[in-house]
mmCIF file of C-alpha atoms and ligand atoms in Angstrom:
data_model
loop_
_atom_site.group_PDB
_atom_site.id
_atom_site.type_symbol
_atom_site.label_atom_id
_atom_site.label_comp_id
_atom_site.label_asym_id
_atom_site.label_seq_id
_atom_site.Cartn_x
_atom_site.Cartn_y
_atom_site.Cartn_z
ATOM 1 C CA LYS O 1 32.659 -40.596 -72.134
ATOM 2 C CA GLN O 2 29.807 -42.621 -70.649
ATOM 3 C CA PRO O 3 29.901 -46.291 -71.612
ATOM 4 C CA HIS O 4 26.141 -46.540 -72.058
ATOM 5 C CA LYS O 5 24.471 -46.687 -75.417
ATOM 6 C CA LYS O 6 21.254 -44.963 -76.274
ATOM 7 C CA VAL O 7 18.423 -47.300 -75.363
ATOM 8 C CA LYS O 8 15.632 -47.595 -77.866
ATOM 9 C CA LYS O 9 12.915 -45.101 -77.053
ATOM 10 C CA ASN O 10 10.049 -46.908 -75.389
ATOM 11 C CA GLU O 11 6.712 -45.509 -74.416
ATOM 12 C CA ILE O 12 7.359 -44.685 -70.798
ATOM 13 C CA PRO O 13 8.853 -41.347 -69.683
ATOM 14 C CA LEU O 14 11.686 -43.006 -67.736
ATOM 15 C CA GLU O 15 14.681 -45.077 -68.762
ATOM 16 C CA PHE O 16 16.904 -46.602 -66.129
ATOM 17 C CA THR O 17 20.297 -47.837 -67.283
ATOM 18 C CA ILE O 18 22.534 -49.574 -64.753
ATOM 19 C CA LEU O 19 26.214 -48.911 -65.545
ATOM 20 C CA ALA O 20 27.847 -50.817 -62.694
ATOM 21 C CA THR O 21 26.929 -52.684 -59.528
ATOM 22 C CA HIS O 22 28.662 -53.747 -56.335
ATOM 23 C CA ASN O 23 26.634 -56.296 -54.372
ATOM 24 C CA PHE O 24 23.286 -54.483 -53.995
ATOM 25 C CA ALA O 25 24.634 -50.996 -54.860
ATOM 26 C CA ARG O 26 24.114 -49.613 -58.362
ATOM 27 C CA ALA O 27 25.460 -46.693 -60.390
ATOM 28 C CA SER O 28 22.870 -45.778 -63.007
ATOM 29 C CA ILE O 29 21.545 -43.171 -65.388
ATOM 30 C CA MET O 30 17.874 -42.270 -65.072
ATOM 31 C CA ARG O 31 16.535 -40.518 -68.166
ATOM 32 C CA LEU O 32 13.514 -38.308 -67.482
ATOM 33 C CA PRO O 33 11.590 -35.766 -69.602
ATOM 34 C CA HIS O 34 13.866 -32.930 -68.379
ATOM 35 C CA GLY O 35 17.189 -34.677 -68.882
ATOM 36 C CA GLU O 36 19.485 -37.281 -67.352
ATOM 37 C CA VAL O 37 20.045 -37.880 -63.651
ATOM 38 C CA GLN O 38 23.027 -39.817 -62.359
ATOM 39 C CA THR O 39 22.118 -42.119 -59.495
ATOM 40 C CA PRO O 40 22.460 -42.705 -56.566
ATOM 41 C CA VAL O 41 21.184 -39.147 -56.221
ATOM 42 C CA TYR O 42 20.304 -36.755 -53.419
ATOM 43 C CA MET O 43 17.327 -34.494 -54.210
ATOM 44 C CA PRO O 44 17.263 -31.097 -52.471
ATOM 45 C CA VAL O 45 13.853 -30.108 -51.119
ATOM 46 C CA GLY O 46 12.084 -26.899 -52.113
ATOM 47 C CA THR O 47 8.767 -27.660 -50.427
ATOM 48 C CA LYS O 48 6.923 -24.531 -51.437
ATOM 49 C CA GLY O 49 8.399 -24.175 -54.907
ATOM 50 C CA ALA O 50 11.390 -22.398 -53.414
ATOM 51 C CA MET O 51 14.485 -23.542 -51.560
ATOM 52 C CA LYS O 52 14.910 -22.030 -48.125
ATOM 53 C CA GLY O 53 17.720 -19.519 -48.579
ATOM 54 C CA VAL O 54 18.972 -20.818 -51.948
ATOM 55 C CA THR O 55 17.792 -19.861 -55.433
ATOM 56 C CA TYR O 56 17.071 -22.357 -58.194
ATOM 57 C CA SER O 57 19.808 -20.836 -60.304
ATOM 58 C CA GLU O 58 22.263 -21.544 -57.471
ATOM 59 C CA MET O 59 20.950 -25.142 -57.396
ATOM 60 C CA ASP O 60 21.720 -25.301 -61.096
ATOM 61 C CA ASP O 61 25.275 -24.054 -60.440
ATOM 62 C CA LEU O 62 25.711 -26.866 -57.878
ATOM 63 C CA GLY O 63 24.928 -29.370 -60.652
ATOM 64 C CA CYS O 64 21.538 -30.421 -59.267
ATOM 65 C CA LYS O 65 19.395 -32.185 -61.911
ATOM 66 C CA LEU O 66 16.389 -33.271 -59.837
ATOM 67 C CA LEU O 67 14.568 -31.238 -57.189
ATOM 68 C CA LEU O 68 11.701 -32.093 -54.869
ATOM 69 C CA ALA O 69 8.562 -30.013 -54.296
ATOM 70 C CA ASN O 70 5.407 -30.702 -52.314
ATOM 71 C CA THR O 71 1.850 -31.003 -53.606
ATOM 72 C CA TYR O 72 0.176 -30.037 -50.335
ATOM 73 C CA HIS O 73 2.013 -26.716 -50.078
ATOM 74 C CA LEU O 74 1.719 -25.894 -53.798
ATOM 75 C CA ALA O 75 -1.997 -26.773 -53.837
ATOM 76 C CA TYR O 76 -2.499 -24.229 -51.068
ATOM 77 C CA LYS O 77 -0.406 -21.552 -52.813
ATOM 78 C CA PRO O 78 -0.130 -20.679 -55.698
ATOM 79 C CA GLY O 79 -2.655 -23.469 -56.418
ATOM 80 C CA GLY O 80 -2.868 -26.109 -59.132
ATOM 81 C CA ASP O 81 -5.011 -24.001 -61.476
ATOM 82 C CA LEU O 82 -2.497 -21.164 -61.596
ATOM 83 C CA LEU O 83 0.389 -23.583 -62.131
ATOM 84 C CA GLU O 84 -1.495 -25.273 -64.958
ATOM 85 C CA LYS O 85 -2.218 -21.879 -66.523
ATOM 86 C CA VAL O 86 1.468 -20.891 -66.629
ATOM 87 C CA GLY O 87 2.440 -24.275 -68.056
ATOM 88 C CA GLY O 88 3.585 -26.050 -64.913
ATOM 89 C CA LEU O 89 6.025 -25.595 -62.052
ATOM 90 C CA HIS O 90 9.125 -25.834 -64.289
ATOM 91 C CA LYS O 91 8.012 -22.694 -66.130
ATOM 92 C CA PHE O 92 6.716 -20.930 -63.014
ATOM 93 C CA VAL O 93 10.058 -21.192 -61.160
ATOM 94 C CA ASN O 94 12.231 -21.242 -64.313
ATOM 95 C CA TRP O 95 13.862 -24.626 -63.606
ATOM 96 C CA LYS O 96 14.960 -26.514 -66.702
ATOM 97 C CA HIS O 97 15.897 -29.806 -65.054
ATOM 98 C CA ASN O 98 13.686 -32.447 -63.418
ATOM 99 C CA ILE O 99 11.220 -32.101 -60.559
ATOM 100 C CA LEU O 100 9.613 -34.706 -58.291
ATOM 101 C CA THR O 101 6.485 -33.857 -56.312
ATOM 102 C CA ASP O 102 5.520 -35.627 -53.105
ATOM 103 C CA SER O 103 1.806 -36.368 -52.883
ATOM 104 C CA GLY O 104 0.901 -34.671 -49.628
ATOM 105 C CA GLY O 105 0.647 -38.001 -47.796
ATOM 106 C CA PHE O 106 3.480 -37.182 -45.459
ATOM 107 C CA GLN O 107 1.663 -34.084 -44.181
ATOM 108 C CA MET O 108 -0.757 -36.509 -42.488
ATOM 109 C CA VAL O 109 2.067 -37.090 -40.038
ATOM 110 C CA SER O 110 3.783 -33.693 -40.025
ATOM 111 C CA LEU O 111 0.418 -31.891 -39.683
ATOM 112 C CA SER O 112 -1.311 -34.710 -37.786
ATOM 113 C CA GLN O 113 -3.009 -32.334 -35.345
ATOM 114 C CA LEU O 114 -4.732 -30.710 -38.325
ATOM 115 C CA SER O 115 -5.659 -33.714 -40.437
ATOM 116 C CA GLU O 116 -8.331 -36.383 -40.540
ATOM 117 C CA VAL O 117 -8.029 -39.531 -42.652
ATOM 118 C CA THR O 118 -10.894 -41.680 -43.943
ATOM 119 C CA GLU O 119 -11.137 -44.236 -46.760
ATOM 120 C CA GLU O 120 -12.203 -41.414 -49.081
ATOM 121 C CA GLY O 121 -9.118 -39.298 -48.431
ATOM 122 C CA VAL O 122 -7.570 -36.812 -46.043
ATOM 123 C CA THR O 123 -8.878 -33.443 -44.887
ATOM 124 C CA PHE O 124 -6.492 -30.786 -43.643
ATOM 125 C CA GLU O 125 -7.213 -27.673 -41.667
ATOM 126 C CA SER O 126 -4.764 -25.075 -42.904
ATOM 127 C CA PRO O 127 -1.994 -24.106 -40.468
ATOM 128 C CA TYR O 128 -2.002 -20.662 -42.156
ATOM 129 C CA ASP O 129 -5.691 -19.630 -42.170
ATOM 130 C CA ASN O 130 -9.112 -21.183 -41.488
ATOM 131 C CA SER O 131 -9.458 -22.938 -44.851
ATOM 132 C CA THR O 132 -9.762 -26.711 -45.241
ATOM 133 C CA MET O 133 -8.288 -28.855 -47.992
ATOM 134 C CA HIS O 134 -9.704 -32.179 -49.131
ATOM 135 C CA LEU O 135 -7.038 -34.391 -50.556
ATOM 136 C CA ARG O 136 -8.413 -37.597 -52.056
ATOM 137 C CA PRO O 137 -6.103 -39.721 -54.197
ATOM 138 C CA GLU O 138 -7.845 -38.200 -57.249
ATOM 139 C CA ASP O 139 -7.167 -34.648 -55.985
ATOM 140 C CA SER O 140 -3.511 -35.286 -55.250
ATOM 141 C CA ILE O 141 -2.970 -36.756 -58.712
ATOM 142 C CA HIS O 142 -4.977 -34.022 -60.433
ATOM 143 C CA THR O 143 -2.890 -31.325 -58.730
ATOM 144 C CA GLN O 144 0.319 -33.220 -59.523
ATOM 145 C CA ASN O 145 -0.791 -33.400 -63.182
ATOM 146 C CA GLN O 146 -1.267 -29.625 -63.090
ATOM 147 C CA ILE O 147 2.138 -29.062 -61.451
ATOM 148 C CA GLY O 148 3.682 -31.236 -64.151
ATOM 149 C CA ALA O 149 6.645 -32.795 -62.323
ATOM 150 C CA ASP O 150 8.636 -35.538 -64.048
ATOM 151 C CA ILE O 151 8.031 -37.938 -61.159
ATOM 152 C CA ILE O 152 4.832 -37.790 -59.103
ATOM 153 C CA MET O 153 4.072 -39.774 -55.954
ATOM 154 C CA ALA O 154 1.101 -41.896 -55.014
ATOM 155 C CA LEU O 155 -1.041 -40.610 -52.152
ATOM 156 C CA ASP O 156 -0.232 -42.887 -49.240
ATOM 157 C CA ASP O 157 -1.858 -43.263 -45.849
ATOM 158 C CA VAL O 158 1.121 -42.410 -43.666
ATOM 159 C CA VAL O 159 1.212 -43.114 -39.949
ATOM 160 C CA ARG O 160 4.078 -42.691 -37.530
ATOM 161 C CA THR O 161 6.760 -45.327 -38.094
ATOM 162 C CA THR O 162 6.470 -46.522 -34.517
ATOM 163 C CA THR O 163 2.685 -47.172 -34.809
ATOM 164 C CA VAL O 164 1.798 -50.839 -34.190
ATOM 165 C CA GLY O 165 -1.303 -52.988 -34.520
ATOM 166 C CA PRO O 166 -4.395 -52.614 -36.701
ATOM 167 C CA ARG O 167 -3.865 -48.941 -37.606
ATOM 168 C CA MET O 168 -0.511 -49.752 -39.263
ATOM 169 C CA GLN O 169 -2.101 -52.600 -41.213
ATOM 170 C CA GLU O 170 -5.039 -50.418 -42.252
ATOM 171 C CA ALA O 171 -2.699 -47.653 -43.465
ATOM 172 C CA SER O 172 -0.588 -50.061 -45.466
ATOM 173 C CA GLU O 173 -3.577 -51.759 -47.129
ATOM 174 C CA ARG O 174 -5.339 -48.445 -47.754
ATOM 175 C CA THR O 175 -2.199 -47.187 -49.501
ATOM 176 C CA THR O 176 -2.660 -50.020 -52.027
ATOM 177 C CA ARG O 177 -6.380 -49.255 -52.516
ATOM 178 C CA TRP O 178 -5.524 -45.567 -52.992
ATOM 179 C CA LEU O 179 -2.826 -46.522 -55.500
ATOM 180 C CA ASP O 180 -5.480 -48.056 -57.762
ATOM 181 C CA ARG O 181 -7.434 -44.790 -57.589
ATOM 182 C CA ASP O 182 -4.208 -42.828 -58.290
ATOM 183 C CA ILE O 183 -3.478 -44.928 -61.385
ATOM 184 C CA GLU O 184 -7.046 -44.479 -62.617
ATOM 185 C CA ALA O 185 -6.902 -40.687 -62.083
ATOM 186 C CA HIS O 186 -3.449 -40.171 -63.671
ATOM 187 C CA LYS O 187 -3.945 -38.314 -66.979
ATOM 188 C CA ARG O 188 -0.328 -37.774 -68.055
ATOM 189 C CA LYS O 189 1.152 -41.273 -68.143
ATOM 190 C CA HIS O 190 3.128 -40.353 -71.286
ATOM 191 C CA ASP O 191 5.224 -37.644 -69.588
ATOM 192 C CA GLN O 192 4.881 -38.104 -65.807
ATOM 193 C CA ASN O 193 6.022 -41.160 -63.850
ATOM 194 C CA LEU O 194 3.801 -42.231 -60.952
ATOM 195 C CA PHE O 195 5.809 -43.953 -58.186
ATOM 196 C CA PRO O 196 3.912 -46.104 -55.643
ATOM 197 C CA ILE O 197 5.128 -45.960 -52.033
ATOM 198 C CA VAL O 198 5.804 -49.150 -50.078
ATOM 199 C CA GLN O 199 4.429 -48.898 -46.530
ATOM 200 C CA GLY O 200 4.062 -51.339 -43.637
ATOM 201 C CA GLY O 201 6.232 -49.718 -40.964
ATOM 202 C CA ILE O 202 8.917 -51.984 -39.561
ATOM 203 C CA ASP O 203 6.701 -55.085 -39.584
ATOM 204 C CA PRO O 204 8.257 -57.536 -42.083
ATOM 205 C CA LYS O 205 4.899 -59.219 -42.845
ATOM 206 C CA LEU O 206 3.141 -55.943 -43.652
ATOM 207 C CA ARG O 207 6.118 -54.786 -45.756
ATOM 208 C CA GLU O 208 6.076 -58.071 -47.647
ATOM 209 C CA GLN O 209 2.378 -57.709 -48.408
ATOM 210 C CA SER O 210 2.814 -54.073 -49.483
ATOM 211 C CA LEU O 211 5.781 -55.014 -51.700
ATOM 212 C CA ASN O 212 3.831 -57.823 -53.380
ATOM 213 C CA ASP O 213 0.750 -55.653 -53.984
ATOM 214 C CA LEU O 214 2.718 -52.705 -55.387
ATOM 215 C CA ILE O 215 5.120 -54.685 -57.569
ATOM 216 C CA GLN O 216 2.070 -56.279 -59.259
ATOM 217 C CA ARG O 217 0.997 -52.787 -60.413
ATOM 218 C CA GLU O 218 4.166 -52.497 -62.571
ATOM 219 C CA ALA O 219 5.216 -48.887 -62.003
ATOM 220 C CA ASN O 220 8.260 -47.179 -63.574
ATOM 221 C CA GLY O 221 9.904 -46.799 -60.170
ATOM 222 C CA TYR O 222 9.157 -47.383 -56.489
ATOM 223 C CA ALA O 223 9.482 -45.485 -53.242
ATOM 224 C CA ILE O 224 10.102 -46.842 -49.764
ATOM 225 C CA GLY O 225 8.031 -44.792 -47.316
ATOM 226 C CA GLY O 226 7.197 -44.798 -43.646
ATOM 227 C CA LEU O 227 10.774 -44.794 -42.344
ATOM 228 C CA ALA O 228 13.143 -42.285 -40.709
ATOM 229 C CA GLY O 229 10.466 -41.646 -38.099
ATOM 230 C CA GLY O 230 12.250 -42.457 -34.876
ATOM 231 C CA GLU O 231 12.590 -46.249 -35.279
ATOM 232 C CA ASP O 232 15.726 -48.169 -34.203
ATOM 233 C CA LYS O 233 18.587 -48.049 -36.696
ATOM 234 C CA VAL O 234 18.611 -51.848 -36.971
ATOM 235 C CA ASP O 235 14.877 -51.945 -37.817
ATOM 236 C CA PHE O 236 15.452 -49.146 -40.325
ATOM 237 C CA TRP O 237 18.303 -50.958 -42.123
ATOM 238 C CA LYS O 238 16.495 -54.309 -42.078
ATOM 239 C CA THR O 239 13.377 -52.770 -43.610
ATOM 240 C CA VAL O 240 15.341 -50.942 -46.315
ATOM 241 C CA ALA O 241 17.204 -54.170 -47.133
ATOM 242 C CA GLN O 242 13.950 -56.163 -47.265
ATOM 243 C CA CYS O 243 12.525 -53.655 -49.768
ATOM 244 C CA THR O 244 15.566 -53.339 -52.019
ATOM 245 C CA ALA O 245 15.966 -57.145 -52.121
ATOM 246 C CA LYS O 246 12.426 -57.536 -53.426
ATOM 247 C CA LEU O 247 11.853 -54.477 -55.659
ATOM 248 C CA PRO O 248 12.505 -54.984 -59.406
ATOM 249 C CA VAL O 249 16.230 -54.707 -60.153
ATOM 250 C CA ASN O 250 15.729 -52.691 -63.353
ATOM 251 C CA LYS O 251 13.731 -49.832 -61.787
ATOM 252 C CA PRO O 252 14.792 -46.917 -59.547
ATOM 253 C CA ARG O 253 14.162 -47.085 -55.780
ATOM 254 C CA TYR O 254 13.580 -43.930 -53.778
ATOM 255 C CA LEU O 255 13.960 -43.878 -49.978
ATOM 256 C CA MET O 256 11.755 -41.032 -48.759
ATOM 257 C CA GLY O 257 12.873 -38.520 -46.152
ATOM 258 C CA VAL O 258 16.370 -39.928 -45.655
ATOM 259 C CA GLY O 259 19.365 -37.630 -46.116
ATOM 260 C CA TYR O 260 21.893 -37.862 -43.281
ATOM 261 C CA PRO O 261 25.308 -38.382 -44.876
ATOM 262 C CA VAL O 262 25.886 -41.731 -43.122
ATOM 263 C CA ASP O 263 22.390 -42.978 -44.034
ATOM 264 C CA VAL O 264 22.712 -42.147 -47.727
ATOM 265 C CA VAL O 265 26.038 -43.980 -47.916
ATOM 266 C CA VAL O 266 24.772 -47.076 -46.079
ATOM 267 C CA CYS O 267 21.438 -47.164 -47.948
ATOM 268 C CA SER O 268 23.163 -46.713 -51.326
ATOM 269 C CA CYS O 269 25.133 -49.835 -50.419
ATOM 270 C CA LEU O 270 21.767 -51.529 -49.749
ATOM 271 C CA GLY O 271 20.584 -50.669 -53.282
ATOM 272 C CA VAL O 272 18.711 -47.370 -52.922
ATOM 273 C CA ASP O 273 18.988 -44.959 -55.887
ATOM 274 C CA MET O 274 17.251 -41.760 -54.718
ATOM 275 C CA PHE O 275 17.103 -39.784 -51.462
ATOM 276 C CA ASP O 276 15.557 -36.545 -50.224
ATOM 277 C CA CYS O 277 15.664 -34.724 -46.920
ATOM 278 C CA VAL O 278 15.197 -31.208 -45.571
ATOM 279 C CA PHE O 279 17.920 -31.843 -42.995
ATOM 280 C CA SER O 280 20.838 -30.330 -44.975
ATOM 281 C CA THR O 281 19.236 -26.897 -45.251
ATOM 282 C CA ARG O 282 17.353 -27.058 -41.941
ATOM 283 C CA THR O 283 20.498 -27.836 -39.974
ATOM 284 C CA ALA O 284 22.378 -25.124 -41.914
ATOM 285 C CA ARG O 285 19.901 -22.597 -40.559
ATOM 286 C CA PHE O 286 21.043 -23.620 -37.071
ATOM 287 C CA GLY O 287 24.680 -23.090 -38.053
ATOM 288 C CA THR O 288 25.659 -26.760 -38.564
ATOM 289 C CA ALA O 289 27.809 -27.745 -41.554
ATOM 290 C CA PHE O 290 28.619 -31.187 -43.023
ATOM 291 C CA THR O 291 32.302 -32.146 -43.123
ATOM 292 C CA ASP O 292 34.176 -35.387 -43.780
ATOM 293 C CA ASN O 293 34.695 -35.591 -40.004
ATOM 294 C CA GLY O 294 31.018 -35.226 -39.124
ATOM 295 C CA PHE O 295 28.911 -32.237 -38.162
ATOM 296 C CA LEU O 296 30.628 -28.898 -37.519
ATOM 297 C CA LYS O 297 28.754 -26.485 -35.272
ATOM 298 C CA LEU O 298 29.841 -23.063 -36.479
ATOM 299 C CA LYS O 299 28.060 -21.383 -33.552
ATOM 300 C CA ASN O 300 30.568 -22.892 -31.110
ATOM 301 C CA LYS O 301 33.179 -20.396 -29.951
ATOM 302 C CA GLU O 302 36.043 -22.697 -31.049
ATOM 303 C CA ALA O 303 35.156 -21.832 -34.653
ATOM 304 C CA ALA O 304 36.200 -18.206 -34.011
ATOM 305 C CA ASN O 305 39.841 -19.316 -34.058
ATOM 306 C CA VAL O 306 39.766 -21.579 -37.127
ATOM 307 C CA PHE O 307 41.092 -19.703 -40.141
ATOM 308 C CA GLU O 308 40.330 -22.493 -42.582
ATOM 309 C CA PRO O 309 37.266 -23.300 -44.690
ATOM 310 C CA ILE O 310 34.487 -25.625 -43.463
ATOM 311 C CA GLN O 311 35.899 -28.426 -45.612
ATOM 312 C CA LYS O 312 39.323 -28.306 -47.293
ATOM 313 C CA GLY O 313 39.002 -28.930 -51.027
ATOM 314 C CA CYS O 314 35.271 -28.115 -51.158
ATOM 315 C CA GLN O 315 34.540 -26.044 -54.266
ATOM 316 C CA CYS O 316 31.413 -24.316 -52.917
ATOM 317 C CA GLN O 317 30.998 -20.559 -52.636
ATOM 318 C CA ALA O 318 31.355 -20.630 -48.833
ATOM 319 C CA CYS O 319 34.529 -22.741 -48.753
ATOM 320 C CA LYS O 320 36.238 -21.012 -51.661
ATOM 321 C CA SER O 321 35.853 -17.572 -50.064
ATOM 322 C CA TYR O 322 35.457 -17.758 -46.291
ATOM 323 C CA THR O 323 37.011 -19.132 -43.111
ATOM 324 C CA GLN O 324 35.137 -20.848 -40.272
ATOM 325 C CA SER O 325 36.073 -17.845 -38.145
ATOM 326 C CA TYR O 326 34.309 -15.414 -40.483
ATOM 327 C CA LEU O 327 31.255 -17.702 -40.821
ATOM 328 C CA HIS O 328 31.087 -17.953 -37.005
ATOM 329 C CA TYR O 329 31.073 -14.147 -36.859
ATOM 330 C CA LEU O 330 28.436 -13.958 -39.654
ATOM 331 C CA ILE O 331 25.971 -16.214 -37.835
ATOM 332 C CA ALA O 332 24.788 -13.118 -35.976
ATOM 333 C CA ARG O 333 23.732 -11.854 -39.455
ATOM 334 C CA LYS O 334 21.435 -14.785 -39.900
ATOM 335 C CA GLU O 335 20.383 -14.735 -43.563
ATOM 336 C CA VAL O 336 23.876 -14.505 -45.029
ATOM 337 C CA ALA O 337 25.331 -17.261 -42.866
ATOM 338 C CA CYS O 338 22.325 -19.546 -43.469
ATOM 339 C CA HIS O 339 22.638 -19.036 -47.177
ATOM 340 C CA LEU O 340 26.351 -19.870 -47.269
ATOM 341 C CA ILE O 341 26.075 -22.909 -44.982
ATOM 342 C CA SER O 342 23.034 -24.207 -46.924
ATOM 343 C CA ILE O 343 24.997 -23.972 -50.178
ATOM 344 C CA HIS O 344 27.885 -25.827 -48.572
ATOM 345 C CA ASN O 345 25.681 -28.617 -47.171
ATOM 346 C CA LEU O 346 23.859 -29.114 -50.474
ATOM 347 C CA ASN O 347 27.137 -29.153 -52.378
ATOM 348 C CA TYR O 348 28.570 -31.585 -49.824
ATOM 349 C CA LEU O 349 25.738 -34.088 -50.321
ATOM 350 C CA LEU O 350 25.650 -33.743 -54.122
ATOM 351 C CA GLN O 351 29.433 -34.324 -54.285
ATOM 352 C CA LEU O 352 29.255 -37.191 -51.780
ATOM 353 C CA MET O 353 26.775 -38.945 -54.087
ATOM 354 C CA LEU O 354 28.951 -38.367 -57.159
ATOM 355 C CA ASN O 355 32.037 -39.740 -55.377
ATOM 356 C CA LEU O 356 30.113 -42.736 -54.086
ATOM 357 C CA ARG O 357 28.723 -43.361 -57.568
ATOM 358 C CA GLN O 358 32.197 -43.141 -59.138
ATOM 359 C CA SER O 359 33.505 -45.650 -56.597
ATOM 360 C CA ILE O 360 30.832 -48.142 -57.716
ATOM 361 C CA ILE O 361 31.902 -47.621 -61.340
ATOM 362 C CA ASP O 362 35.590 -48.003 -60.416
ATOM 363 C CA GLY O 363 34.943 -51.152 -58.348
ATOM 364 C CA LYS O 364 36.062 -49.352 -55.169
ATOM 365 C CA LEU O 365 32.861 -49.045 -53.142
ATOM 366 C CA ILE O 366 34.280 -50.927 -50.141
ATOM 367 C CA GLU O 367 37.319 -48.644 -49.902
ATOM 368 C CA PHE O 368 35.099 -45.602 -50.337
ATOM 369 C CA THR O 369 32.607 -46.653 -47.664
ATOM 370 C CA ASN O 370 35.291 -47.703 -45.170
ATOM 371 C CA GLY O 371 37.135 -44.410 -45.683
ATOM 372 C CA PHE O 372 33.969 -42.360 -45.375
ATOM 373 C CA LEU O 373 32.794 -44.052 -42.164
ATOM 374 C CA GLN O 374 36.246 -43.950 -40.541
ATOM 375 C CA ASN O 375 36.531 -40.212 -41.194
ATOM 376 C CA TRP O 376 32.959 -39.460 -40.183
ATOM 377 C CA PHE O 377 33.275 -41.146 -36.778
ATOM 378 C CA LYS O 378 36.879 -40.079 -36.168
ATOM 379 C CA ASN O 379 35.965 -37.487 -33.554
ATOM 380 C CA GLU O 380 33.513 -39.693 -31.695
ATOM 381 C CA GLY O 381 36.375 -41.731 -30.143
HETATM 382 N N1 PRF K 1 5.315 -40.864 -47.618
HETATM 383 C C1 PRF K 1 5.310 -39.695 -48.329
HETATM 384 N N2 PRF K 1 6.287 -38.773 -48.175
HETATM 385 C C2 PRF K 1 7.284 -39.020 -47.281
HETATM 386 C C3 PRF K 1 7.340 -40.198 -46.525
HETATM 387 C C4 PRF K 1 6.293 -41.188 -46.691
HETATM 388 O O1 PRF K 1 6.258 -42.246 -46.069
HETATM 389 C C5 PRF K 1 8.492 -40.112 -45.720
HETATM 390 C C6 PRF K 1 9.034 -41.121 -44.771
HETATM 391 N N3 PRF K 1 8.767 -40.811 -43.421
HETATM 392 C C7 PRF K 1 9.097 -38.882 -46.024
HETATM 393 N N4 PRF K 1 8.353 -38.237 -46.958
HETATM 394 N N5 PRF K 1 4.332 -39.472 -49.199
HETATM 395 ZN ZN1 ZN K 2 31.885 -25.943 -48.986
#
C-alpha cells in the first residue's frame, strides 16, 4: 500500500507528491490525466508515434506509464489535423497511459543543416521530400494541443551545448521570449501541462538567468535542456546540480536527452525526476545490451559460448527464453535480435528506476548507488 493520501483536486492537470527524499534525490508520484507515474522515471522514446522495433502493447507489458513522442515528426506525418480528428495521439496509437511530446526545438540541432532560426521561429527543409515546415512557438503549441499529450514542451532555441559567446546567450534569452508566446498560444491548460526548458549551455551565469526567468512563469514542471551534447562530464554534472538546486522543490524536473544507466542514477541523486533517451533502443539495434556489469556487445564472438541470459534474474522476454549464444546467432537475422535486445534494454532501465526509487523510500540510496557503480565499472579495471 502506498503511504500517500489523495491530495485535494486542484485545477492543474498535474499533482506531484513526494513520498521520500535522500539529500537531493526524491521518490514521488506524479498524477497526470492518463494515470499515475512513479518517479524518478525513464521515458522510452517513440519519436514518430511508434517505438523502433517494439509495439505499444509490449511497452504496456513492461509497465511503462509515460512515453515520449516528437512534435516535429508527427506534424510532418500523420499531421496535427488528422491527429485532432481521431481524438489525439492516445487514440490513434491505442495507448491508455501518459504521453509527453517534445516541441521540435531539438531538431534545430539534430537537423541543423536543414533548419534556419529567426526571432519569429524555425523553418525546416524536410529530410524526406522538398517540403518546408515553419515552426513558430504558436505552431508548435497548436500541434501539441492537437496531439493531446499529457505533458507538452515549450519551443526552445537549441544550440549545440559546446556553443559559446553571443549565440548561446541569444538562444537562452530567445527561449524565454518564446515561452511567453507558448503560454499565450496554449489552449488546453486544463488537461495539458506545458513545461518550460531551462537553457544556457554550461555557462553558470546564463543558466542562472534562464532559471530565474522561467521559475517566475510558474509552470507545473520544468525541463533542463541543452545538455548531453558532448560537454565534459564535470560541466554536465555541475549544470544539472545548479538547476536542481534552484528549481522549485514541489515540481517535477525533467532532464532532456539523458538515458545512459550511469547518468540516470547519478542525476537522480542530484534531484532529477524524469529522463528520456533514444540510446537504449538505438544501441540495441547495434547488438549492445545493458547489464549490471556494463554494456554487453552480443556481436562479439565470445557471446557464442555463453549459454546464459543477458542478465541473470531479468524477467524480460529475451532473458526468460534465450541465451547470449542464441542471441549472438540471431543478430544475423536483424529484426528479431533488435526486437529482443530493445525489449531487454527498456526493461532494464525501467527496472533500474524502480529499484533506485525503492532504495530512496527504504533509506538505502547510498548502498544502492555504491553497489550499482561498483558493478557497472567492475570490468573496466
Ligand atoms: N530541447 C528540446 N529537446 C531536447 C533537448 C533540448 O535541449 C535535449 C538536450 N540536448 C534533448 N532533447 N526541446
Ligand atoms: Zn532481459
